[in-house]
mmCIF file of C-alpha atoms in Angstrom:
data_model
loop_
_atom_site.group_PDB
_atom_site.id
_atom_site.type_symbol
_atom_site.label_atom_id
_atom_site.label_comp_id
_atom_site.label_asym_id
_atom_site.label_seq_id
_atom_site.Cartn_x
_atom_site.Cartn_y
_atom_site.Cartn_z
ATOM 1 C CA MET K 1 -12.374 -24.002 -7.357
ATOM 2 C CA ALA K 2 -11.139 -21.019 -9.367
ATOM 3 C CA SER K 3 -12.291 -17.447 -9.197
ATOM 4 C CA ALA K 4 -14.841 -16.413 -11.822
ATOM 5 C CA ASN K 5 -12.800 -13.321 -12.749
ATOM 6 C CA LYS K 6 -10.672 -13.992 -15.780
ATOM 7 C CA ASP K 7 -8.614 -11.756 -17.987
ATOM 8 C CA HIS K 8 -7.748 -12.160 -21.637
ATOM 9 C CA PHE K 9 -4.671 -10.622 -23.224
ATOM 10 C CA SER K 10 -2.218 -11.083 -26.071
ATOM 11 C CA ALA K 11 1.536 -11.027 -25.533
ATOM 12 C CA ARG K 12 4.725 -11.795 -27.444
ATOM 13 C CA LEU K 13 6.546 -14.885 -26.189
ATOM 14 C CA ARG K 14 10.135 -14.059 -25.274
ATOM 15 C CA ARG K 15 13.204 -16.211 -24.647
ATOM 16 C CA PRO K 16 15.212 -15.303 -21.534
ATOM 17 C CA GLU K 17 18.764 -14.130 -22.086
ATOM 18 C CA LYS K 18 19.860 -16.670 -19.456
ATOM 19 C CA SER K 19 17.735 -19.767 -18.923
ATOM 20 C CA GLY K 20 19.500 -20.636 -15.663
ATOM 21 C CA ASP K 21 18.753 -24.353 -15.691
ATOM 22 C CA GLY K 22 19.662 -25.254 -19.276
ATOM 23 C CA GLU K 23 16.077 -26.164 -20.155
ATOM 24 C CA PRO K 24 14.417 -24.093 -22.897
ATOM 25 C CA TRP K 25 11.542 -21.908 -21.766
ATOM 26 C CA ALA K 26 9.807 -18.677 -22.646
ATOM 27 C CA PHE K 27 8.138 -15.924 -20.688
ATOM 28 C CA VAL K 28 5.650 -13.080 -20.913
ATOM 29 C CA VAL K 29 5.176 -10.016 -18.759
ATOM 30 C CA LEU K 30 1.515 -9.479 -17.992
ATOM 31 C CA PRO K 31 -0.015 -6.149 -18.949
ATOM 32 C CA GLN K 32 -0.239 -4.001 -15.814
ATOM 33 C CA ALA K 33 -4.028 -3.742 -16.164
ATOM 34 C CA VAL K 34 -4.288 -7.550 -15.994
ATOM 35 C CA SER K 35 -1.805 -7.825 -13.137
ATOM 36 C CA ALA K 36 -3.758 -5.193 -11.190
ATOM 37 C CA THR K 37 -6.764 -7.555 -11.046
ATOM 38 C CA LEU K 38 -4.732 -10.191 -9.181
ATOM 39 C CA PRO K 39 -4.973 -10.491 -5.386
ATOM 40 C CA ARG K 40 -1.377 -9.476 -4.636
ATOM 41 C CA ARG K 41 1.732 -7.919 -6.193
ATOM 42 C CA GLY K 42 3.944 -10.761 -4.934
ATOM 43 C CA ARG K 43 3.938 -14.355 -6.109
ATOM 44 C CA THR K 44 0.434 -15.524 -6.876
ATOM 45 C CA SER K 45 -0.997 -18.673 -8.403
ATOM 46 C CA VAL K 46 -3.266 -18.683 -11.424
ATOM 47 C CA GLU K 47 -4.930 -21.023 -13.824
ATOM 48 C CA GLY K 48 -5.481 -20.160 -17.400
ATOM 49 C CA ALA K 49 -4.868 -20.999 -20.995
ATOM 50 C CA LEU K 50 -2.189 -20.317 -23.600
ATOM 51 C CA ASN K 51 -3.739 -20.476 -27.082
ATOM 52 C CA GLY K 52 -6.565 -22.474 -25.510
ATOM 53 C CA ILE K 53 -4.307 -25.000 -23.721
ATOM 54 C CA GLY K 54 -4.899 -25.003 -19.958
ATOM 55 C CA PHE K 55 -2.224 -24.574 -17.309
ATOM 56 C CA GLN K 56 -1.676 -23.708 -13.655
ATOM 57 C CA ALA K 57 1.316 -21.606 -12.654
ATOM 58 C CA ARG K 58 2.736 -19.336 -10.012
ATOM 59 C CA LEU K 59 3.291 -15.842 -11.394
ATOM 60 C CA GLU K 60 6.420 -14.031 -10.287
ATOM 61 C CA PRO K 61 6.567 -10.315 -9.466
ATOM 62 C CA ASP K 62 8.412 -8.223 -12.042
ATOM 63 C CA GLY K 63 9.441 -5.420 -9.673
ATOM 64 C CA GLN K 64 7.312 -2.955 -11.659
ATOM 65 C CA LYS K 65 3.974 -3.707 -9.942
ATOM 66 C CA SER K 66 3.162 -6.395 -12.478
ATOM 67 C CA HIS K 67 3.917 -10.106 -12.898
ATOM 68 C CA TRP K 68 5.649 -12.391 -15.344
ATOM 69 C CA LEU K 69 4.899 -15.964 -16.342
ATOM 70 C CA ARG K 70 7.458 -18.684 -17.083
ATOM 71 C CA ILE K 71 6.267 -21.035 -19.839
ATOM 72 C CA ASP K 72 7.976 -24.396 -20.189
ATOM 73 C CA GLN K 73 8.679 -26.068 -23.506
ATOM 74 C CA ALA K 74 5.968 -28.706 -22.994
ATOM 75 C CA LEU K 75 3.266 -26.018 -22.732
ATOM 76 C CA LEU K 76 4.718 -24.154 -25.718
ATOM 77 C CA ASP K 77 4.598 -27.357 -27.763
ATOM 78 C CA ALA K 78 1.058 -28.224 -26.644
ATOM 79 C CA ALA K 79 -0.126 -24.687 -27.477
ATOM 80 C CA ASN K 80 1.660 -24.764 -30.863
ATOM 81 C CA ALA K 81 3.537 -21.613 -29.835
ATOM 82 C CA SER K 82 7.108 -20.455 -30.346
ATOM 83 C CA VAL K 83 9.313 -17.688 -29.060
ATOM 84 C CA GLY K 84 8.504 -14.539 -31.014
ATOM 85 C CA ASP K 85 4.845 -15.455 -31.549
ATOM 86 C CA VAL K 86 2.071 -13.291 -30.198
ATOM 87 C CA ALA K 87 0.022 -15.699 -28.112
ATOM 88 C CA GLU K 88 -3.441 -15.494 -26.596
ATOM 89 C CA PHE K 89 -3.735 -15.821 -22.815
ATOM 90 C CA GLU K 90 -6.528 -16.212 -20.352
ATOM 91 C CA ILE K 91 -5.743 -16.141 -16.627
ATOM 92 C CA ARG K 92 -7.627 -16.065 -13.357
ATOM 93 C CA PRO K 93 -6.338 -16.274 -9.803
ATOM 94 C CA LEU K 94 -6.843 -19.526 -7.975
ATOM 95 C CA SER K 95 -9.358 -19.083 -5.187
ATOM 96 C CA ARG K 96 -7.053 -21.060 -2.883
ATOM 97 C CA GLU K 97 -3.283 -20.672 -3.067
ATOM 98 C CA PRO K 98 -1.637 -24.119 -3.301
ATOM 99 C CA GLU K 99 0.747 -25.134 -0.553
ATOM 100 C CA PRO K 100 4.324 -24.222 -1.611
ATOM 101 C CA GLU K 101 7.115 -26.760 -1.890
ATOM 102 C CA VAL K 102 9.488 -26.215 1.018
ATOM 103 C CA PRO K 103 13.173 -26.382 0.006
ATOM 104 C CA ALA K 104 15.027 -29.273 1.658
ATOM 105 C CA ASP K 105 17.442 -27.042 3.611
ATOM 106 C CA LEU K 106 14.620 -24.936 5.057
ATOM 107 C CA ARG K 107 12.534 -28.035 5.819
ATOM 108 C CA ALA K 108 15.467 -29.624 7.692
ATOM 109 C CA ALA K 109 16.049 -26.451 9.713
ATOM 110 C CA LEU K 110 12.358 -26.243 10.650
ATOM 111 C CA GLN K 111 12.308 -29.911 11.664
ATOM 112 C CA ALA K 112 15.335 -29.290 13.890
ATOM 113 C CA CYS K 113 13.553 -26.412 15.685
ATOM 114 C CA PRO K 114 10.120 -27.511 16.981
ATOM 115 C CA PRO K 115 9.023 -23.997 18.107
ATOM 116 C CA ALA K 116 9.792 -22.623 14.629
ATOM 117 C CA LEU K 117 7.971 -25.546 13.011
ATOM 118 C CA ALA K 118 4.909 -24.958 15.192
ATOM 119 C CA THR K 119 4.691 -21.301 14.131
ATOM 120 C CA TRP K 120 5.358 -22.274 10.498
ATOM 121 C CA GLN K 121 2.417 -24.669 10.590
ATOM 122 C CA ALA K 122 0.214 -21.970 12.170
ATOM 123 C CA THR K 123 0.898 -19.405 9.412
ATOM 124 C CA THR K 124 -1.116 -18.900 6.242
ATOM 125 C CA THR K 125 -0.143 -20.432 2.932
ATOM 126 C CA LEU K 126 0.744 -16.984 1.561
ATOM 127 C CA ALA K 127 2.951 -16.288 4.576
ATOM 128 C CA ARG K 128 4.802 -19.566 3.876
ATOM 129 C CA VAL K 129 5.142 -18.541 0.193
ATOM 130 C CA ASP K 130 6.759 -15.279 1.331
ATOM 131 C CA TRP K 131 9.109 -17.002 3.806
ATOM 132 C CA ILE K 132 10.234 -19.422 1.086
ATOM 133 C CA HIS K 133 10.619 -16.630 -1.452
ATOM 134 C CA TRP K 134 12.752 -14.650 1.006
ATOM 135 C CA VAL K 135 15.028 -17.657 1.534
ATOM 136 C CA VAL K 136 15.382 -18.718 -2.115
ATOM 137 C CA SER K 137 15.873 -15.165 -3.396
ATOM 138 C CA ALA K 138 19.255 -14.993 -1.649
ATOM 139 C CA LYS K 139 21.946 -14.763 -4.303
ATOM 140 C CA GLN K 140 24.730 -16.383 -2.260
ATOM 141 C CA ALA K 141 24.783 -19.625 -0.259
ATOM 142 C CA LYS K 142 26.055 -17.755 2.818
ATOM 143 C CA THR K 143 23.103 -15.324 2.633
ATOM 144 C CA ARG K 144 20.650 -18.177 2.148
ATOM 145 C CA ALA K 145 22.016 -20.015 5.183
ATOM 146 C CA LYS K 146 21.718 -16.832 7.286
ATOM 147 C CA ARG K 147 18.144 -16.282 6.101
ATOM 148 C CA ILE K 148 17.216 -19.841 7.057
ATOM 149 C CA SER K 149 18.751 -19.346 10.504
ATOM 150 C CA ASP K 150 17.008 -15.969 10.882
ATOM 151 C CA ALA K 151 13.698 -17.452 9.712
ATOM 152 C CA CYS K 152 13.901 -20.192 12.326
ATOM 153 C CA ASP K 153 14.755 -17.661 15.045
ATOM 154 C CA LYS K 154 11.885 -15.361 14.043
ATOM 155 C CA LEU K 155 9.388 -18.203 13.700
ATOM 156 C CA ALA K 156 10.499 -19.700 17.041
ATOM 157 C CA SER K 157 9.798 -16.330 18.674
ATOM 158 C CA GLY K 158 6.273 -16.350 17.208
ATOM 159 C CA GLU K 159 6.707 -14.083 14.168
ATOM 160 C CA LYS K 160 4.406 -15.400 11.439
ATOM 161 C CA ARG K 161 5.344 -12.986 8.633
ATOM 162 C CA VAL K 162 8.634 -12.025 7.027
ATOM 163 C CA CYS K 163 9.485 -8.559 8.306
ATOM 164 C CA CYS K 164 10.803 -5.913 5.987
ATOM 165 C CA PHE K 165 10.579 -8.044 2.832
ATOM 166 C CA ASP K 166 8.931 -6.515 -0.217
ATOM 167 C CA PRO K 167 7.340 -9.490 -2.051
ATOM 168 C CA SER K 168 6.619 -7.302 -5.106
ATOM 169 C CA GLY K 169 10.248 -6.230 -5.566
ATOM 170 C CA PHE K 170 9.047 -2.709 -6.384
ATOM 171 C CA TYR K 171 10.545 -0.937 -3.373
ATOM 172 C CA SER K 172 13.598 -3.123 -2.928
ATOM 173 C CA LYS K 173 14.248 -3.649 -6.666
ATOM 174 C CA ALA K 174 15.190 -7.212 -5.699
ATOM 175 C CA LEU K 175 12.865 -8.865 -8.205
ATOM 176 C CA SER K 176 12.421 -8.475 -11.922
ATOM 177 C CA ALA K 177 11.306 -10.265 -15.030
ATOM 178 C CA PRO K 178 14.039 -12.015 -17.003
ATOM 179 C CA LYS K 179 15.902 -9.969 -19.576
ATOM 180 C CA ALA K 180 14.785 -11.050 -23.060
ATOM 181 C CA ALA K 181 17.354 -12.513 -25.461
ATOM 182 C CA GLU K 182 15.761 -10.756 -28.452
#
């Protein structure tokens, strides 16, 4: 069941300078006033509508105390929207954060370390979101592998939260919205 609080805003659809995966997509940065109504500055899940077409998505932090939304081509097509258009949005936080998809390499490491897996299963969904985000935000394979090893060590010792990780990206400047191609 979704929260009753919903925000409406208009925003220009932008194309990222680098799509990363070769698939076309667009994005918007939420107005800070809208982002401020969300339950956290880090990744957070919402439901809403783009030009009246419903969706569910996980918003990403933009590193500026706001969030950005990735919009796939299927939603753009369904909403009759194109890059460059000013679109109408409605969003509201989900009352219950969905369980995140655990990357295969992290899942395998947790399975290989029963004490880490036990702590993982005892954490909150948002704590698991942050652990996953910390792992996948590594820019190099070597760093990712070290973070997985460190996560298993920390979890095995009973630590339920990622220490010293800024999920908003504001203080670390590690996270940001994509750079627009336009």
